[in-house]
């Protein structure tokens, strides 16, 4: 091991290596754990998302129940003029709010897709 052939130094190095790998030579507070278990599925997050979807579905059903859907002219509803009128009334704050909603929904989707989190983490 030593190119100078110092037997005393080699003995000291061998002694230190042997003592560092023997039982009881771990530093204080050091412990070896078993392999980590697979993370649990986020059931509580799933319950929150489903409860939120149920509440939003209830309010949407109430709103649709109050609408008169029989007398709506759907051709004019989905026209290009209607679409430009929708975006022309939008302010900068509205755009930021819409972006926040889209980012929040995409974050909720990434929460339930763990393999996609690796891609997102790699991109960041």
mmCIF file with all atom_site columns, C-alpha atoms in Angstrom:
data_model
loop_
_atom_site.group_PDB
_atom_site.id
_atom_site.type_symbol
_atom_site.label_atom_id
_atom_site.label_alt_id
_atom_site.label_comp_id
_atom_site.label_asym_id
_atom_site.label_entity_id
_atom_site.label_seq_id
_atom_site.pdbx_PDB_ins_code
_atom_site.Cartn_x
_atom_site.Cartn_y
_atom_site.Cartn_z
_atom_site.occupancy
_atom_site.B_iso_or_equiv
_atom_site.pdbx_formal_charge
_atom_site.auth_seq_id
_atom_site.auth_comp_id
_atom_site.auth_asym_id
_atom_site.auth_atom_id
_atom_site.pdbx_PDB_model_num
ATOM 1   C CA . UNK A 1 1   ? 0.000   0.000  0.000   1.00 0.00 ? 1   UNK A CA 1
ATOM 2   C CA . UNK A 1 2   ? 2.783   2.434  0.860   1.00 0.00 ? 2   UNK A CA 1
ATOM 3   C CA . UNK A 1 3   ? 5.510   2.936  -1.725  1.00 0.00 ? 3   UNK A CA 1
ATOM 4   C CA . UNK A 1 4   ? 8.121   3.796  0.939   1.00 0.00 ? 4   UNK A CA 1
ATOM 5   C CA . UNK A 1 5   ? 7.754   0.406  2.551   1.00 0.00 ? 5   UNK A CA 1
ATOM 6   C CA . UNK A 1 6   ? 7.159   1.891  5.974   1.00 0.00 ? 6   UNK A CA 1
ATOM 7   C CA . UNK A 1 7   ? 5.828   -1.149 7.849   1.00 0.00 ? 7   UNK A CA 1
ATOM 8   C CA . UNK A 1 8   ? 4.766   0.867  10.885  1.00 0.00 ? 8   UNK A CA 1
ATOM 9   C CA . UNK A 1 9   ? 2.669   3.225  8.727   1.00 0.00 ? 9   UNK A CA 1
ATOM 10  C CA . UNK A 1 10  ? 1.098   0.330  6.856   1.00 0.00 ? 10  UNK A CA 1
ATOM 11  C CA . UNK A 1 11  ? 0.225   -1.407 10.133  1.00 0.00 ? 11  UNK A CA 1
ATOM 12  C CA . UNK A 1 12  ? -1.399  1.807  11.418  1.00 0.00 ? 12  UNK A CA 1
ATOM 13  C CA . UNK A 1 13  ? -3.411  2.218  8.182   1.00 0.00 ? 13  UNK A CA 1
ATOM 14  C CA . UNK A 1 14  ? -4.548  -1.409 8.309   1.00 0.00 ? 14  UNK A CA 1
ATOM 15  C CA . UNK A 1 15  ? -5.500  -1.042 11.979  1.00 0.00 ? 15  UNK A CA 1
ATOM 16  C CA . UNK A 1 16  ? -7.528  2.096  11.271  1.00 0.00 ? 16  UNK A CA 1
ATOM 17  C CA . UNK A 1 17  ? -9.297  0.502  8.300   1.00 0.00 ? 17  UNK A CA 1
ATOM 18  C CA . UNK A 1 18  ? -10.125 -2.601 10.314  1.00 0.00 ? 18  UNK A CA 1
ATOM 19  C CA . UNK A 1 19  ? -11.462 -0.588 13.239  1.00 0.00 ? 19  UNK A CA 1
ATOM 20  C CA . UNK A 1 20  ? -13.555 1.627  10.983  1.00 0.00 ? 20  UNK A CA 1
ATOM 21  C CA . UNK A 1 21  ? -15.496 -1.304 9.519   1.00 0.00 ? 21  UNK A CA 1
ATOM 22  C CA . UNK A 1 22  ? -15.905 -3.364 12.680  1.00 0.00 ? 22  UNK A CA 1
ATOM 23  C CA . UNK A 1 23  ? -19.124 -3.516 14.703  1.00 0.00 ? 23  UNK A CA 1
ATOM 24  C CA . UNK A 1 24  ? -19.660 -0.658 17.106  1.00 0.00 ? 24  UNK A CA 1
ATOM 25  C CA . UNK A 1 25  ? -17.435 1.738  15.201  1.00 0.00 ? 25  UNK A CA 1
ATOM 26  C CA . UNK A 1 26  ? -20.359 3.834  13.917  1.00 0.00 ? 26  UNK A CA 1
ATOM 27  C CA . UNK A 1 27  ? -20.487 7.444  15.091  1.00 0.00 ? 27  UNK A CA 1
ATOM 28  C CA . UNK A 1 28  ? -22.993 8.417  17.774  1.00 0.00 ? 28  UNK A CA 1
ATOM 29  C CA . UNK A 1 29  ? -26.480 8.863  16.359  1.00 0.00 ? 29  UNK A CA 1
ATOM 30  C CA . UNK A 1 30  ? -25.689 6.902  13.203  1.00 0.00 ? 30  UNK A CA 1
ATOM 31  C CA . UNK A 1 31  ? -28.025 4.091  12.296  1.00 0.00 ? 31  UNK A CA 1
ATOM 32  C CA . UNK A 1 32  ? -28.583 1.991  9.228   1.00 0.00 ? 32  UNK A CA 1
ATOM 33  C CA . UNK A 1 33  ? -32.211 1.691  8.210   1.00 0.00 ? 33  UNK A CA 1
ATOM 34  C CA . UNK A 1 34  ? -33.935 -0.857 6.086   1.00 0.00 ? 34  UNK A CA 1
ATOM 35  C CA . UNK A 1 35  ? -34.982 -0.036 2.557   1.00 0.00 ? 35  UNK A CA 1
ATOM 36  C CA . UNK A 1 36  ? -37.648 2.671  2.542   1.00 0.00 ? 36  UNK A CA 1
ATOM 37  C CA . UNK A 1 37  ? -41.183 1.545  1.943   1.00 0.00 ? 37  UNK A CA 1
ATOM 38  C CA . UNK A 1 38  ? -43.106 2.637  -1.075  1.00 0.00 ? 38  UNK A CA 1
ATOM 39  C CA . UNK A 1 39  ? -44.948 5.895  -0.368  1.00 0.00 ? 39  UNK A CA 1
ATOM 40  C CA . UNK A 1 40  ? -48.607 5.597  0.464   1.00 0.00 ? 40  UNK A CA 1
ATOM 41  C CA . UNK A 1 41  ? -51.253 6.764  -1.977  1.00 0.00 ? 41  UNK A CA 1
ATOM 42  C CA . UNK A 1 42  ? -52.502 10.280 -1.047  1.00 0.00 ? 42  UNK A CA 1
ATOM 43  C CA . UNK A 1 43  ? -55.999 9.205  -0.056  1.00 0.00 ? 43  UNK A CA 1
ATOM 44  C CA . UNK A 1 44  ? -56.680 12.400 1.870   1.00 0.00 ? 44  UNK A CA 1
ATOM 45  C CA . UNK A 1 45  ? -55.851 14.525 -1.177  1.00 0.00 ? 45  UNK A CA 1
ATOM 46  C CA . UNK A 1 46  ? -58.146 12.350 -3.262  1.00 0.00 ? 46  UNK A CA 1
ATOM 47  C CA . UNK A 1 47  ? -60.964 12.922 -0.767  1.00 0.00 ? 47  UNK A CA 1
ATOM 48  C CA . UNK A 1 48  ? -60.418 16.694 -0.919  1.00 0.00 ? 48  UNK A CA 1
ATOM 49  C CA . UNK A 1 49  ? -60.462 16.731 -4.716  1.00 0.00 ? 49  UNK A CA 1
ATOM 50  C CA . UNK A 1 50  ? -63.574 14.567 -4.892  1.00 0.00 ? 50  UNK A CA 1
ATOM 51  C CA . UNK A 1 51  ? -65.361 16.669 -2.263  1.00 0.00 ? 51  UNK A CA 1
ATOM 52  C CA . UNK A 1 52  ? -64.482 19.844 -4.165  1.00 0.00 ? 52  UNK A CA 1
ATOM 53  C CA . UNK A 1 53  ? -65.706 18.296 -7.416  1.00 0.00 ? 53  UNK A CA 1
ATOM 54  C CA . UNK A 1 54  ? -68.974 17.254 -5.732  1.00 0.00 ? 54  UNK A CA 1
ATOM 55  C CA . UNK A 1 55  ? -69.576 20.752 -4.348  1.00 0.00 ? 55  UNK A CA 1
ATOM 56  C CA . UNK A 1 56  ? -68.778 22.379 -7.693  1.00 0.00 ? 56  UNK A CA 1
ATOM 57  C CA . UNK A 1 57  ? -71.012 19.834 -9.448  1.00 0.00 ? 57  UNK A CA 1
ATOM 58  C CA . UNK A 1 58  ? -73.869 20.691 -7.084  1.00 0.00 ? 58  UNK A CA 1
ATOM 59  C CA . UNK A 1 59  ? -73.543 24.419 -7.766  1.00 0.00 ? 59  UNK A CA 1
ATOM 60  C CA . UNK A 1 60  ? -73.251 23.788 -11.508 1.00 0.00 ? 60  UNK A CA 1
ATOM 61  C CA . UNK A 1 61  ? -76.425 21.678 -11.423 1.00 0.00 ? 61  UNK A CA 1
ATOM 62  C CA . UNK A 1 62  ? -78.229 24.452 -9.526  1.00 0.00 ? 62  UNK A CA 1
ATOM 63  C CA . UNK A 1 63  ? -77.073 27.033 -12.050 1.00 0.00 ? 63  UNK A CA 1
ATOM 64  C CA . UNK A 1 64  ? -78.027 24.901 -15.038 1.00 0.00 ? 64  UNK A CA 1
ATOM 65  C CA . UNK A 1 65  ? -81.431 24.236 -13.453 1.00 0.00 ? 65  UNK A CA 1
ATOM 66  C CA . UNK A 1 66  ? -82.084 27.979 -13.364 1.00 0.00 ? 66  UNK A CA 1
ATOM 67  C CA . UNK A 1 67  ? -81.147 28.506 -17.025 1.00 0.00 ? 67  UNK A CA 1
ATOM 68  C CA . UNK A 1 68  ? -83.624 28.395 -19.849 1.00 0.00 ? 68  UNK A CA 1
ATOM 69  C CA . UNK A 1 69  ? -81.750 26.043 -22.161 1.00 0.00 ? 69  UNK A CA 1
ATOM 70  C CA . UNK A 1 70  ? -84.635 25.502 -24.603 1.00 0.00 ? 70  UNK A CA 1
ATOM 71  C CA . UNK A 1 71  ? -84.664 29.036 -26.019 1.00 0.00 ? 71  UNK A CA 1
ATOM 72  C CA . UNK A 1 72  ? -80.904 29.585 -26.453 1.00 0.00 ? 72  UNK A CA 1
ATOM 73  C CA . UNK A 1 73  ? -79.591 30.147 -29.973 1.00 0.00 ? 73  UNK A CA 1
ATOM 74  C CA . UNK A 1 74  ? -76.473 27.980 -29.848 1.00 0.00 ? 74  UNK A CA 1
ATOM 75  C CA . UNK A 1 75  ? -75.209 29.118 -33.260 1.00 0.00 ? 75  UNK A CA 1
ATOM 76  C CA . UNK A 1 76  ? -74.877 32.699 -32.065 1.00 0.00 ? 76  UNK A CA 1
ATOM 77  C CA . UNK A 1 77  ? -73.600 31.514 -28.695 1.00 0.00 ? 77  UNK A CA 1
ATOM 78  C CA . UNK A 1 78  ? -70.551 29.842 -30.259 1.00 0.00 ? 78  UNK A CA 1
ATOM 79  C CA . UNK A 1 79  ? -69.846 32.431 -32.923 1.00 0.00 ? 79  UNK A CA 1
ATOM 80  C CA . UNK A 1 80  ? -66.537 34.204 -33.510 1.00 0.00 ? 80  UNK A CA 1
ATOM 81  C CA . UNK A 1 81  ? -67.997 37.580 -32.493 1.00 0.00 ? 81  UNK A CA 1
ATOM 82  C CA . UNK A 1 82  ? -69.089 36.165 -29.164 1.00 0.00 ? 82  UNK A CA 1
ATOM 83  C CA . UNK A 1 83  ? -65.610 34.717 -28.574 1.00 0.00 ? 83  UNK A CA 1
ATOM 84  C CA . UNK A 1 84  ? -63.863 38.004 -29.368 1.00 0.00 ? 84  UNK A CA 1
ATOM 85  C CA . UNK A 1 85  ? -66.329 39.844 -27.130 1.00 0.00 ? 85  UNK A CA 1
ATOM 86  C CA . UNK A 1 86  ? -65.489 37.437 -24.306 1.00 0.00 ? 86  UNK A CA 1
ATOM 87  C CA . UNK A 1 87  ? -61.752 38.095 -24.560 1.00 0.00 ? 87  UNK A CA 1
ATOM 88  C CA . UNK A 1 88  ? -62.076 41.845 -25.203 1.00 0.00 ? 88  UNK A CA 1
ATOM 89  C CA . UNK A 1 89  ? -63.700 42.377 -21.808 1.00 0.00 ? 89  UNK A CA 1
ATOM 90  C CA . UNK A 1 90  ? -60.943 40.528 -20.005 1.00 0.00 ? 90  UNK A CA 1
ATOM 91  C CA . UNK A 1 91  ? -58.511 42.563 -17.907 1.00 0.00 ? 91  UNK A CA 1
ATOM 92  C CA . UNK A 1 92  ? -54.927 41.825 -16.930 1.00 0.00 ? 92  UNK A CA 1
ATOM 93  C CA . UNK A 1 93  ? -56.083 40.725 -13.464 1.00 0.00 ? 93  UNK A CA 1
ATOM 94  C CA . UNK A 1 94  ? -58.536 38.327 -15.055 1.00 0.00 ? 94  UNK A CA 1
ATOM 95  C CA . UNK A 1 95  ? -55.789 36.809 -17.165 1.00 0.00 ? 95  UNK A CA 1
ATOM 96  C CA . UNK A 1 96  ? -53.602 36.343 -14.094 1.00 0.00 ? 96  UNK A CA 1
ATOM 97  C CA . UNK A 1 97  ? -56.498 34.744 -12.218 1.00 0.00 ? 97  UNK A CA 1
ATOM 98  C CA . UNK A 1 98  ? -57.174 32.392 -15.123 1.00 0.00 ? 98  UNK A CA 1
ATOM 99  C CA . UNK A 1 99  ? -53.503 31.440 -15.249 1.00 0.00 ? 99  UNK A CA 1
ATOM 100 C CA . UNK A 1 100 ? -53.544 30.753 -11.499 1.00 0.00 ? 100 UNK A CA 1
ATOM 101 C CA . UNK A 1 101 ? -56.569 28.476 -11.883 1.00 0.00 ? 101 UNK A CA 1
ATOM 102 C CA . UNK A 1 102 ? -54.925 26.583 -14.752 1.00 0.00 ? 102 UNK A CA 1
ATOM 103 C CA . UNK A 1 103 ? -51.689 26.162 -12.776 1.00 0.00 ? 103 UNK A CA 1
ATOM 104 C CA . UNK A 1 104 ? -53.634 24.982 -9.721  1.00 0.00 ? 104 UNK A CA 1
ATOM 105 C CA . UNK A 1 105 ? -55.550 22.397 -11.721 1.00 0.00 ? 105 UNK A CA 1
ATOM 106 C CA . UNK A 1 106 ? -52.408 21.140 -13.420 1.00 0.00 ? 106 UNK A CA 1
ATOM 107 C CA . UNK A 1 107 ? -50.686 20.896 -10.018 1.00 0.00 ? 107 UNK A CA 1
ATOM 108 C CA . UNK A 1 108 ? -53.597 18.833 -8.705  1.00 0.00 ? 108 UNK A CA 1
ATOM 109 C CA . UNK A 1 109 ? -53.301 16.505 -11.686 1.00 0.00 ? 109 UNK A CA 1
ATOM 110 C CA . UNK A 1 110 ? -49.529 16.142 -11.192 1.00 0.00 ? 110 UNK A CA 1
ATOM 111 C CA . UNK A 1 111 ? -50.174 15.231 -7.549  1.00 0.00 ? 111 UNK A CA 1
ATOM 112 C CA . UNK A 1 112 ? -51.970 12.073 -8.613  1.00 0.00 ? 112 UNK A CA 1
ATOM 113 C CA . UNK A 1 113 ? -49.526 11.122 -11.364 1.00 0.00 ? 113 UNK A CA 1
ATOM 114 C CA . UNK A 1 114 ? -46.223 10.289 -9.592  1.00 0.00 ? 114 UNK A CA 1
ATOM 115 C CA . UNK A 1 115 ? -44.417 9.269  -12.750 1.00 0.00 ? 115 UNK A CA 1
ATOM 116 C CA . UNK A 1 116 ? -45.140 12.711 -14.201 1.00 0.00 ? 116 UNK A CA 1
ATOM 117 C CA . UNK A 1 117 ? -43.544 14.368 -11.164 1.00 0.00 ? 117 UNK A CA 1
ATOM 118 C CA . UNK A 1 118 ? -40.163 13.040 -12.262 1.00 0.00 ? 118 UNK A CA 1
ATOM 119 C CA . UNK A 1 119 ? -40.580 14.689 -15.650 1.00 0.00 ? 119 UNK A CA 1
ATOM 120 C CA . UNK A 1 120 ? -41.633 17.979 -14.031 1.00 0.00 ? 120 UNK A CA 1
ATOM 121 C CA . UNK A 1 121 ? -38.742 17.854 -11.581 1.00 0.00 ? 121 UNK A CA 1
ATOM 122 C CA . UNK A 1 122 ? -36.338 17.144 -14.462 1.00 0.00 ? 122 UNK A CA 1
ATOM 123 C CA . UNK A 1 123 ? -37.722 20.100 -16.432 1.00 0.00 ? 123 UNK A CA 1
ATOM 124 C CA . UNK A 1 124 ? -37.326 22.465 -13.477 1.00 0.00 ? 124 UNK A CA 1
#
